[in-house]
PDB file of C-alpha atoms and ligand atoms in Angstrom:
ATOM      1  CA  MET J  79       0.009  -0.032  -0.001  1.00  0.00           C
ATOM      2  CA  GLY J  80       1.663   3.238  -1.143  1.00  0.00           C
ATOM      3  CA  ARG J  81      -0.682   5.405   0.974  1.00  0.00           C
ATOM      4  CA  GLY J  82      -3.429   4.613   3.424  1.00  0.00           C
ATOM      5  CA  VAL J  83      -6.830   3.223   2.603  1.00  0.00           C
ATOM      6  CA  PHE J  84     -10.099   5.087   3.076  1.00  0.00           C
ATOM      7  CA  ILE J  85     -13.224   3.007   3.709  1.00  0.00           C
ATOM      8  CA  THR J  86     -16.650   4.533   4.477  1.00  0.00           C
ATOM      9  CA  PHE J  87     -19.696   2.854   5.989  1.00  0.00           C
ATOM     10  CA  GLU J  88     -23.120   4.132   4.978  1.00  0.00           C
ATOM     11  CA  GLY J  89     -26.737   3.264   5.595  1.00  0.00           C
ATOM     12  CA  GLY J  90     -29.925   4.375   7.323  1.00  0.00           C
ATOM     13  CA  GLU J  91     -30.400   4.554  11.025  1.00  0.00           C
ATOM     14  CA  GLY J  92     -29.991   1.258  12.861  1.00  0.00           C
ATOM     15  CA  ALA J  93     -28.458  -0.471   9.860  1.00  0.00           C
ATOM     16  CA  GLY J  94     -25.611  -1.642  11.986  1.00  0.00           C
ATOM     17  CA  LYS J  95     -22.660   0.557  10.861  1.00  0.00           C
ATOM     18  CA  SER J  96     -21.232   1.263  14.329  1.00  0.00           C
ATOM     19  CA  SER J  97     -21.373  -2.414  15.359  1.00  0.00           C
ATOM     20  CA  LEU J  98     -19.801  -3.461  12.075  1.00  0.00           C
ATOM     21  CA  ILE J  99     -16.963  -0.895  12.337  1.00  0.00           C
ATOM     22  CA  GLU J 100     -16.091  -2.176  15.787  1.00  0.00           C
ATOM     23  CA  GLU J 101     -15.830  -5.766  14.598  1.00  0.00           C
ATOM     24  CA  VAL J 102     -13.961  -4.949  11.351  1.00  0.00           C
ATOM     25  CA  ALA J 103     -11.465  -2.830  13.331  1.00  0.00           C
ATOM     26  CA  ARG J 104     -10.989  -5.660  15.739  1.00  0.00           C
ATOM     27  CA  GLN J 105     -10.328  -8.207  12.944  1.00  0.00           C
ATOM     28  CA  LEU J 106      -8.005  -5.895  10.978  1.00  0.00           C
ATOM     29  CA  ALA J 107      -6.036  -5.074  14.144  1.00  0.00           C
ATOM     30  CA  SER J 108      -5.605  -8.726  14.891  1.00  0.00           C
ATOM     31  CA  ASP J 109      -4.072  -9.037  11.379  1.00  0.00           C
ATOM     32  CA  GLY J 110      -1.506  -6.347  12.447  1.00  0.00           C
ATOM     33  CA  ILE J 111      -3.161  -3.627  10.302  1.00  0.00           C
ATOM     34  CA  GLN J 112      -3.193  -0.109  11.792  1.00  0.00           C
ATOM     35  CA  VAL J 113      -6.749   1.186  11.816  1.00  0.00           C
ATOM     36  CA  VAL J 114      -8.297   4.595  12.481  1.00  0.00           C
ATOM     37  CA  LYS J 115     -11.998   4.637  13.487  1.00  0.00           C
ATOM     38  CA  THR J 116     -13.762   7.893  12.828  1.00  0.00           C
ATOM     39  CA  ARG J 117     -17.229   9.269  12.263  1.00  0.00           C
ATOM     40  CA  GLU J 118     -19.223  12.135  10.789  1.00  0.00           C
ATOM     41  CA  PRO J 119     -20.285  14.522  11.973  1.00  0.00           C
ATOM     42  CA  GLY J 120     -17.588  14.575  14.644  1.00  0.00           C
ATOM     43  CA  SER J 121     -14.099  13.305  15.398  1.00  0.00           C
ATOM     44  CA  THR J 122     -12.563  16.781  15.620  1.00  0.00           C
ATOM     45  CA  HIS J 123     -13.175  19.531  18.247  1.00  0.00           C
ATOM     46  CA  LEU J 124     -15.100  21.579  15.698  1.00  0.00           C
ATOM     47  CA  GLY J 125     -16.942  18.508  14.366  1.00  0.00           C
ATOM     48  CA  GLU J 126     -18.161  17.424  17.758  1.00  0.00           C
ATOM     49  CA  HIS J 127     -19.496  20.953  18.434  1.00  0.00           C
ATOM     50  CA  ILE J 128     -21.306  20.855  15.082  1.00  0.00           C
ATOM     51  CA  ARG J 129     -22.695  17.394  15.900  1.00  0.00           C
ATOM     52  CA  THR J 130     -24.252  18.762  19.095  1.00  0.00           C
ATOM     53  CA  LEU J 131     -25.738  21.750  17.224  1.00  0.00           C
ATOM     54  CA  LEU J 132     -27.098  19.550  14.402  1.00  0.00           C
ATOM     55  CA  LEU J 133     -28.522  16.712  16.320  1.00  0.00           C
ATOM     56  CA  ASN J 134     -29.994  18.645  19.318  1.00  0.00           C
ATOM     57  CA  HIS J 135     -33.689  18.052  19.154  1.00  0.00           C
ATOM     58  CA  THR J 136     -34.584  20.997  21.383  1.00  0.00           C
ATOM     59  CA  SER J 137     -32.838  23.687  19.268  1.00  0.00           C
ATOM     60  CA  GLN J 138     -34.651  26.062  16.941  1.00  0.00           C
ATOM     61  CA  PRO J 139     -35.631  24.858  13.381  1.00  0.00           C
ATOM     62  CA  VAL J 140     -32.593  24.658  11.040  1.00  0.00           C
ATOM     63  CA  SER J 141     -32.869  25.533   7.355  1.00  0.00           C
ATOM     64  CA  PRO J 142     -31.944  22.565   5.106  1.00  0.00           C
ATOM     65  CA  TYR J 143     -29.269  24.790   3.495  1.00  0.00           C
ATOM     66  CA  ALA J 144     -27.802  25.675   6.922  1.00  0.00           C
ATOM     67  CA  GLU J 145     -27.900  21.980   7.868  1.00  0.00           C
ATOM     68  CA  LEU J 146     -26.000  21.101   4.672  1.00  0.00           C
ATOM     69  CA  CYS J 147     -23.356  23.772   5.341  1.00  0.00           C
ATOM     70  CA  LEU J 148     -22.865  22.511   8.934  1.00  0.00           C
ATOM     71  CA  PHE J 149     -22.354  18.894   7.852  1.00  0.00           C
ATOM     72  CA  LEU J 150     -19.897  20.126   5.240  1.00  0.00           C
ATOM     73  CA  ALA J 151     -18.020  22.334   7.681  1.00  0.00           C
ATOM     74  CA  ALA J 152     -17.575  19.326   9.947  1.00  0.00           C
ATOM     75  CA  ARG J 153     -16.351  17.310   6.920  1.00  0.00           C
ATOM     76  CA  ALA J 154     -13.845  19.899   5.738  1.00  0.00           C
ATOM     77  CA  GLN J 155     -12.271  19.949   9.249  1.00  0.00           C
ATOM     78  CA  HIS J 156     -12.383  16.171   9.487  1.00  0.00           C
ATOM     79  CA  ILE J 157     -10.582  15.793   6.137  1.00  0.00           C
ATOM     80  CA  GLN J 158      -7.863  18.222   7.156  1.00  0.00           C
ATOM     81  CA  GLU J 159      -7.347  17.034  10.726  1.00  0.00           C
ATOM     82  CA  VAL J 160      -7.992  13.292  10.493  1.00  0.00           C
ATOM     83  CA  ILE J 161      -8.377  11.756   7.044  1.00  0.00           C
ATOM     84  CA  VAL J 162      -5.498  13.269   5.140  1.00  0.00           C
ATOM     85  CA  PRO J 163      -2.950  12.855   7.969  1.00  0.00           C
ATOM     86  CA  SER J 164      -4.143   9.209   8.488  1.00  0.00           C
ATOM     87  CA  LEU J 165      -3.737   8.483   4.779  1.00  0.00           C
ATOM     88  CA  GLU J 166      -0.274   9.932   4.865  1.00  0.00           C
ATOM     89  CA  ARG J 167       0.553   7.652   7.786  1.00  0.00           C
ATOM     90  CA  ARG J 168      -0.670   4.668   5.724  1.00  0.00           C
ATOM     91  CA  LYS J 169      -3.532   3.788   8.061  1.00  0.00           C
ATOM     92  CA  VAL J 170      -6.735   2.028   7.133  1.00  0.00           C
ATOM     93  CA  ILE J 171      -9.506   4.540   7.914  1.00  0.00           C
ATOM     94  CA  LEU J 172     -12.919   3.185   8.875  1.00  0.00           C
ATOM     95  CA  CYS J 173     -15.313   6.159   8.643  1.00  0.00           C
ATOM     96  CA  ASP J 174     -18.954   6.061   9.826  1.00  0.00           C
ATOM     97  CA  ARG J 175     -20.733   8.158   7.152  1.00  0.00           C
ATOM     98  CA  TYR J 176     -19.328  10.566   4.522  1.00  0.00           C
ATOM     99  CA  ASN J 177     -20.526  12.204   1.299  1.00  0.00           C
ATOM    100  CA  ASP J 178     -23.151   9.599   0.429  1.00  0.00           C
ATOM    101  CA  SER J 179     -24.984  10.419   3.698  1.00  0.00           C
ATOM    102  CA  THR J 180     -25.047  14.083   2.685  1.00  0.00           C
ATOM    103  CA  ILE J 181     -26.331  13.232  -0.780  1.00  0.00           C
ATOM    104  CA  ALA J 182     -29.076  10.934   0.633  1.00  0.00           C
ATOM    105  CA  TYR J 183     -30.142  12.937   3.671  1.00  0.00           C
ATOM    106  CA  GLN J 184     -29.770  16.573   2.502  1.00  0.00           C
ATOM    107  CA  GLY J 185     -29.909  15.968  -1.281  1.00  0.00           C
ATOM    108  CA  ALA J 186     -32.812  13.491  -1.422  1.00  0.00           C
ATOM    109  CA  ALA J 187     -34.671  13.461   1.841  1.00  0.00           C
ATOM    110  CA  ARG J 188     -34.412  17.259   2.568  1.00  0.00           C
ATOM    111  CA  GLY J 189     -35.044  17.912  -1.102  1.00  0.00           C
ATOM    112  CA  LEU J 190     -31.935  19.979  -2.021  1.00  0.00           C
ATOM    113  CA  GLY J 191     -31.199  17.806  -5.041  1.00  0.00           C
ATOM    114  CA  MET J 192     -28.809  14.824  -5.186  1.00  0.00           C
ATOM    115  CA  GLU J 193     -26.722  16.081  -8.099  1.00  0.00           C
ATOM    116  CA  LYS J 194     -26.301  19.579  -6.679  1.00  0.00           C
ATOM    117  CA  VAL J 195     -25.303  18.236  -3.263  1.00  0.00           C
ATOM    118  CA  GLU J 196     -22.903  15.736  -4.879  1.00  0.00           C
ATOM    119  CA  SER J 197     -21.114  18.486  -6.731  1.00  0.00           C
ATOM    120  CA  ILE J 198     -20.805  20.631  -3.539  1.00  0.00           C
ATOM    121  CA  CYS J 199     -19.412  17.604  -1.700  1.00  0.00           C
ATOM    122  CA  GLU J 200     -16.811  17.166  -4.465  1.00  0.00           C
ATOM    123  CA  PHE J 201     -15.786  20.768  -4.166  1.00  0.00           C
ATOM    124  CA  ILE J 202     -15.386  20.500  -0.358  1.00  0.00           C
ATOM    125  CA  CYS J 203     -13.536  17.169  -0.450  1.00  0.00           C
ATOM    126  CA  GLN J 204     -10.885  18.248  -2.969  1.00  0.00           C
ATOM    127  CA  GLY J 205     -10.464  14.702  -4.329  1.00  0.00           C
ATOM    128  CA  VAL J 206     -10.438  12.895  -0.940  1.00  0.00           C
ATOM    129  CA  GLN J 207     -12.824  10.105  -1.825  1.00  0.00           C
ATOM    130  CA  PRO J 208     -13.192   6.602  -0.330  1.00  0.00           C
ATOM    131  CA  HIS J 209     -11.536   3.617  -1.991  1.00  0.00           C
ATOM    132  CA  LEU J 210     -14.509   1.522  -0.874  1.00  0.00           C
ATOM    133  CA  THR J 211     -17.928   2.234   0.607  1.00  0.00           C
ATOM    134  CA  LEU J 212     -19.816  -0.473   2.399  1.00  0.00           C
ATOM    135  CA  TYR J 213     -23.536   0.353   2.158  1.00  0.00           C
ATOM    136  CA  LEU J 214     -25.615  -1.487   4.717  1.00  0.00           C
ATOM    137  CA  ASP J 215     -29.003  -1.873   3.134  1.00  0.00           C
ATOM    138  CA  ILE J 216     -32.043  -2.371   5.414  1.00  0.00           C
ATOM    139  CA  ASP J 217     -35.781  -1.781   5.405  1.00  0.00           C
ATOM    140  CA  PRO J 218     -36.081   1.487   7.334  1.00  0.00           C
ATOM    141  CA  ALA J 219     -38.847   0.084   9.578  1.00  0.00           C
ATOM    142  CA  VAL J 220     -36.448  -2.657  10.697  1.00  0.00           C
ATOM    143  CA  GLY J 221     -33.540  -0.251  11.140  1.00  0.00           C
ATOM    144  CA  LEU J 222     -35.588   2.225  13.173  1.00  0.00           C
ATOM    145  CA  PHE J 223     -36.935  -0.561  15.338  1.00  0.00           C
ATOM    146  CA  ARG J 224     -33.411  -1.847  15.983  1.00  0.00           C
ATOM    147  CA  ALA J 225     -32.126   1.624  16.818  1.00  0.00           C
ATOM    148  CA  ARG J 226     -34.910   2.643  19.139  1.00  0.00           C
ATOM    149  CA  GLY J 227     -37.324  -0.235  19.548  1.00  0.00           C
ATOM    150  CA  SER J 228     -40.300   1.917  18.366  1.00  0.00           C
ATOM    151  CA  SER J 229     -41.910   3.500  15.348  1.00  0.00           C
ATOM    152  CA  PRO J 230     -40.644   6.919  14.215  1.00  0.00           C
ATOM    153  CA  GLU J 231     -44.193   8.337  14.400  1.00  0.00           C
ATOM    154  CA  ILE J 232     -44.053   8.417  18.202  1.00  0.00           C
ATOM    155  CA  ALA J 233     -40.328   9.214  18.522  1.00  0.00           C
ATOM    156  CA  GLY J 234     -40.814  13.013  18.907  1.00  0.00           C
ATOM    157  CA  GLU J 235     -42.392  12.575  22.269  1.00  0.00           C
ATOM    158  CA  ARG J 236     -39.528  10.443  23.438  1.00  0.00           C
ATOM    159  CA  GLY J 237     -36.553  12.777  22.925  1.00  0.00           C
ATOM    160  CA  TYR J 238     -34.912  11.494  19.721  1.00  0.00           C
ATOM    161  CA  ASP J 239     -32.634  13.815  17.785  1.00  0.00           C
ATOM    162  CA  ARG J 240     -33.714  16.106  14.908  1.00  0.00           C
ATOM    163  CA  ILE J 241     -33.066  13.528  12.138  1.00  0.00           C
ATOM    164  CA  GLU J 242     -34.128  10.452  14.006  1.00  0.00           C
ATOM    165  CA  VAL J 243     -37.450  12.046  14.719  1.00  0.00           C
ATOM    166  CA  GLU J 244     -38.345  12.186  11.025  1.00  0.00           C
ATOM    167  CA  GLY J 245     -41.004   9.708   9.867  1.00  0.00           C
ATOM    168  CA  LEU J 246     -40.850   6.487   7.850  1.00  0.00           C
ATOM    169  CA  GLU J 247     -41.418   8.354   4.551  1.00  0.00           C
ATOM    170  CA  PHE J 248     -38.249  10.464   5.132  1.00  0.00           C
ATOM    171  CA  HIS J 249     -36.201   7.383   5.989  1.00  0.00           C
ATOM    172  CA  SER J 250     -37.631   5.533   2.856  1.00  0.00           C
ATOM    173  CA  LYS J 251     -36.350   8.367   0.681  1.00  0.00           C
ATOM    174  CA  ILE J 252     -32.929   7.912   2.212  1.00  0.00           C
ATOM    175  CA  ARG J 253     -32.863   4.192   1.426  1.00  0.00           C
ATOM    176  CA  LYS J 254     -33.955   4.899  -2.202  1.00  0.00           C
ATOM    177  CA  ALA J 255     -31.211   7.452  -2.570  1.00  0.00           C
ATOM    178  CA  PHE J 256     -28.522   5.086  -1.227  1.00  0.00           C
ATOM    179  CA  LEU J 257     -29.724   2.406  -3.637  1.00  0.00           C
ATOM    180  CA  GLU J 258     -29.382   4.939  -6.507  1.00  0.00           C
ATOM    181  CA  ILE J 259     -25.833   5.833  -5.379  1.00  0.00           C
ATOM    182  CA  HIS J 260     -24.939   2.121  -5.297  1.00  0.00           C
ATOM    183  CA  GLU J 261     -26.438   1.548  -8.802  1.00  0.00           C
ATOM    184  CA  LYS J 262     -24.559   4.523 -10.170  1.00  0.00           C
ATOM    185  CA  ASP J 263     -21.157   3.389  -8.838  1.00  0.00           C
ATOM    186  CA  PRO J 264     -21.229  -0.340  -7.932  1.00  0.00           C
ATOM    187  CA  ALA J 265     -17.457  -0.597  -8.160  1.00  0.00           C
ATOM    188  CA  ARG J 266     -16.995   1.725  -5.184  1.00  0.00           C
ATOM    189  CA  VAL J 267     -20.254   1.199  -3.313  1.00  0.00           C
ATOM    190  CA  HIS J 268     -20.571  -2.416  -2.142  1.00  0.00           C
ATOM    191  CA  LEU J 269     -24.041  -3.353  -0.976  1.00  0.00           C
ATOM    192  CA  LEU J 270     -24.414  -5.543   2.082  1.00  0.00           C
ATOM    193  CA  ASP J 271     -27.762  -7.054   3.095  1.00  0.00           C
ATOM    194  CA  ALA J 272     -27.872  -5.695   6.653  1.00  0.00           C
ATOM    195  CA  SER J 273     -30.965  -7.719   7.609  1.00  0.00           C
ATOM    196  CA  GLN J 274     -28.658 -10.743   7.975  1.00  0.00           C
ATOM    197  CA  LYS J 275     -27.001 -11.770  11.244  1.00  0.00           C
ATOM    198  CA  LYS J 276     -24.128  -9.516  12.379  1.00  0.00           C
ATOM    199  CA  GLU J 277     -21.512 -12.312  11.788  1.00  0.00           C
ATOM    200  CA  ILE J 278     -22.677 -12.787   8.201  1.00  0.00           C
ATOM    201  CA  VAL J 279     -22.678  -9.072   7.442  1.00  0.00           C
ATOM    202  CA  CYS J 280     -19.193  -8.802   8.960  1.00  0.00           C
ATOM    203  CA  ALA J 281     -17.854 -11.807   6.983  1.00  0.00           C
ATOM    204  CA  GLU J 282     -19.112 -10.189   3.715  1.00  0.00           C
ATOM    205  CA  ALA J 283     -17.618  -6.851   4.708  1.00  0.00           C
ATOM    206  CA  MET J 284     -14.249  -8.425   5.496  1.00  0.00           C
ATOM    207  CA  LYS J 285     -14.251 -10.215   2.145  1.00  0.00           C
ATOM    208  CA  ALA J 286     -14.695  -6.886   0.292  1.00  0.00           C
ATOM    209  CA  ILE J 287     -12.090  -5.169   2.467  1.00  0.00           C
ATOM    210  CA  ARG J 288      -9.492  -7.982   1.987  1.00  0.00           C
ATOM    211  CA  LEU J 289     -10.067  -7.867  -1.759  1.00  0.00           C
ATOM    212  CA  LEU J 290      -9.434  -4.100  -1.747  1.00  0.00           C
ATOM    213  CA  LEU J 291      -6.322  -4.401   0.465  1.00  0.00           C
ATOM    214  CA  GLY J 292      -4.993  -7.165  -1.787  1.00  0.00           C
ATOM    215  CA  SER J 293      -5.538  -5.039  -4.927  1.00  0.00           C
ATOM    216  CA  LEU J 294      -3.635  -2.069  -3.388  1.00  0.00           C
ATOM    217  CA  ALA J 295      -0.747  -4.190  -1.983  1.00  0.00           C
TER     218      ALA J 295
HETATM  219  N1  LIG M  11     -26.299  12.899   8.691  1.00  0.00           N
HETATM  220  C1  LIG M  11     -26.779  13.689   7.698  1.00  0.00           C
HETATM  221  O1  LIG M  11     -27.976  14.039   7.652  1.00  0.00           O
HETATM  222  N2  LIG M  11     -25.933  14.223   6.726  1.00  0.00           N
HETATM  223  C2  LIG M  11     -24.603  13.922   6.735  1.00  0.00           C
HETATM  224  O2  LIG M  11     -23.829  14.434   5.911  1.00  0.00           O
HETATM  225  C3  LIG M  11     -24.096  13.099   7.783  1.00  0.00           C
HETATM  226  C4  LIG M  11     -24.956  12.569   8.730  1.00  0.00           C
HETATM  227  C5  LIG M  11     -22.655  12.717   7.822  1.00  0.00           C
HETATM  228  C6  LIG M  11     -25.792  10.968  12.590  1.00  0.00           C
HETATM  229  O3  LIG M  11     -26.318  10.271  13.616  1.00  0.00           O
HETATM  230  C7  LIG M  11     -26.965  11.572  11.884  1.00  0.00           C
HETATM  231  O4  LIG M  11     -26.561  12.574  10.999  1.00  0.00           O
HETATM  232  C8  LIG M  11     -27.704  10.516  11.080  1.00  0.00           C
HETATM  233  C9  LIG M  11     -27.539  10.958   9.612  1.00  0.00           C
HETATM  234  C10 LIG M  11     -27.213  12.379   9.710  1.00  0.00           C
HETATM  235  N3  LIG M  11     -29.078  10.585  11.444  1.00  0.00           N
HETATM  236  N4  LIG M  11     -29.837   9.624  11.356  1.00  0.00           N
HETATM  237  N5  LIG M  11     -30.594   8.814  11.273  1.00  0.00           N
HETATM  238  P1  LIG M  11     -25.603   9.115  14.366  1.00  0.00           P
HETATM  239  O5  LIG M  11     -24.201   8.975  13.916  1.00  0.00           O
HETATM  240  O6  LIG M  11     -25.815   9.334  15.815  1.00  0.00           O
HETATM  241  O7  LIG M  11     -26.550   7.937  13.988  1.00  0.00           O
HETATM  242  P2  LIG M  11     -26.495   6.793  12.996  1.00  0.00           P
HETATM  243  O8  LIG M  11     -25.372   6.864  12.077  1.00  0.00           O
HETATM  244  O9  LIG M  11     -27.843   6.706  12.302  1.00  0.00           O
HETATM  245  O10 LIG M  11     -26.190   5.558  13.975  1.00  0.00           O
HETATM  246  P3  LIG M  11     -27.137   4.437  14.522  1.00  0.00           P
HETATM  247  O11 LIG M  11     -28.567   4.748  14.573  1.00  0.00           O
HETATM  248  O12 LIG M  11     -26.501   4.062  15.841  1.00  0.00           O
HETATM  249  O13 LIG M  11     -27.015   3.324  13.485  1.00  0.00           O
HETATM  250  P4  LIG M  11     -25.919   2.243  13.183  1.00  0.00           P
HETATM  251  O14 LIG M  11     -24.569   2.716  13.644  1.00  0.00           O
HETATM  252  O15 LIG M  11     -26.021   1.952  11.714  1.00  0.00           O
HETATM  253  O16 LIG M  11     -26.336   0.987  14.000  1.00  0.00           O
HETATM  254  P5  LIG M  11     -25.713   0.256  15.311  1.00  0.00           P
HETATM  255  O17 LIG M  11     -25.551   1.266  16.440  1.00  0.00           O
HETATM  256  O18 LIG M  11     -24.544  -0.545  14.896  1.00  0.00           O
HETATM  257  O19 LIG M  11     -26.828  -0.818  15.564  1.00  0.00           O
HETATM  258  C11 LIG M  11     -28.108  -0.369  16.061  1.00  0.00           C
HETATM  259  C12 LIG M  11     -28.720  -1.546  16.899  1.00  0.00           C
HETATM  260  O20 LIG M  11     -28.970  -2.667  16.009  1.00  0.00           O
HETATM  261  C13 LIG M  11     -27.819  -2.013  18.021  1.00  0.00           C
HETATM  262  O21 LIG M  11     -28.589  -2.418  19.115  1.00  0.00           O
HETATM  263  C14 LIG M  11     -27.102  -3.256  17.384  1.00  0.00           C
HETATM  264  O22 LIG M  11     -26.674  -4.197  18.358  1.00  0.00           O
HETATM  265  C15 LIG M  11     -28.225  -3.797  16.491  1.00  0.00           C
HETATM  266  N6  LIG M  11     -27.729  -4.491  15.272  1.00  0.00           N
HETATM  267  C16 LIG M  11     -26.704  -4.112  14.502  1.00  0.00           C
HETATM  268  N7  LIG M  11     -26.512  -5.017  13.524  1.00  0.00           N
HETATM  269  C17 LIG M  11     -27.479  -5.952  13.654  1.00  0.00           C
HETATM  270  C18 LIG M  11     -27.849  -7.129  12.918  1.00  0.00           C
HETATM  271  N8  LIG M  11     -27.169  -7.508  11.824  1.00  0.00           N
HETATM  272  N9  LIG M  11     -28.876  -7.841  13.384  1.00  0.00           N
HETATM  273  C19 LIG M  11     -29.568  -7.477  14.481  1.00  0.00           C
HETATM  274  N10 LIG M  11     -29.316  -6.378  15.224  1.00  0.00           N
HETATM  275  C20 LIG M  11     -28.273  -5.598  14.812  1.00  0.00           C
END
């Protein structure tokens, strides 16, 4: 590997990204591979502040354009502080959400336009794109149930964050958008059936990752 490797994990809420990243990191580390686990929004001082602002359910309404700018500000800082230095140190970066989330959530579900948001993401990222994206595909009703054990329709009364609180229709738009992203670029975006048992999802993820690492060796 000349430089590091950048792998992103995408999917709707409760798809199992965080659990999968933990297990993939554990398996790669036991092979002696140096791994960096990171997430968006967050993982920098600025990014964690932005995360609090964005996901705080009690704050004032946020315009979809302001929301987009905040996610991208967190990303720009994350790229400069974490991703680029980790690539230079030849690490394998496992990143929970990146551009595809912005295209699906802000572009499709918030209605700002997938193509427009994609081109803004390209501008912000200055060529820093994942080598591989593992998209965990799941029926949103199943994902939401896993994440919170209840339907989104009653979530507002129970203190979920601003995005979690959105209804099933919103989360269905997100799944449709992720599927479109996968269909547009199947070489980068590898689809995993996230309704399967954790061990099976992880075995399929590791297969794709090992294939990538082998091709870059
Ligand atoms: N967002 C955005 O709008 N625009 C952007 O540009 C970016 C993000 C970058 C971040 O929230 C929010 O920001 C997110 C998108 C938006 N909002 N939503 N929704 P976050 O990081 O706090 O939330 P999340 O990414 O959605 O995480 P999550 O809900 O925790 O989902 P997950 O990481 O995919 O799932 P998990 O925590 O691994 O698993 C959830 C539960 O399911 C847990 O109990 C597991 O044990 C269980 N699980 C996991 N896998 C399985 C399998 N295979 N079978 C059975 N049960 C399982």
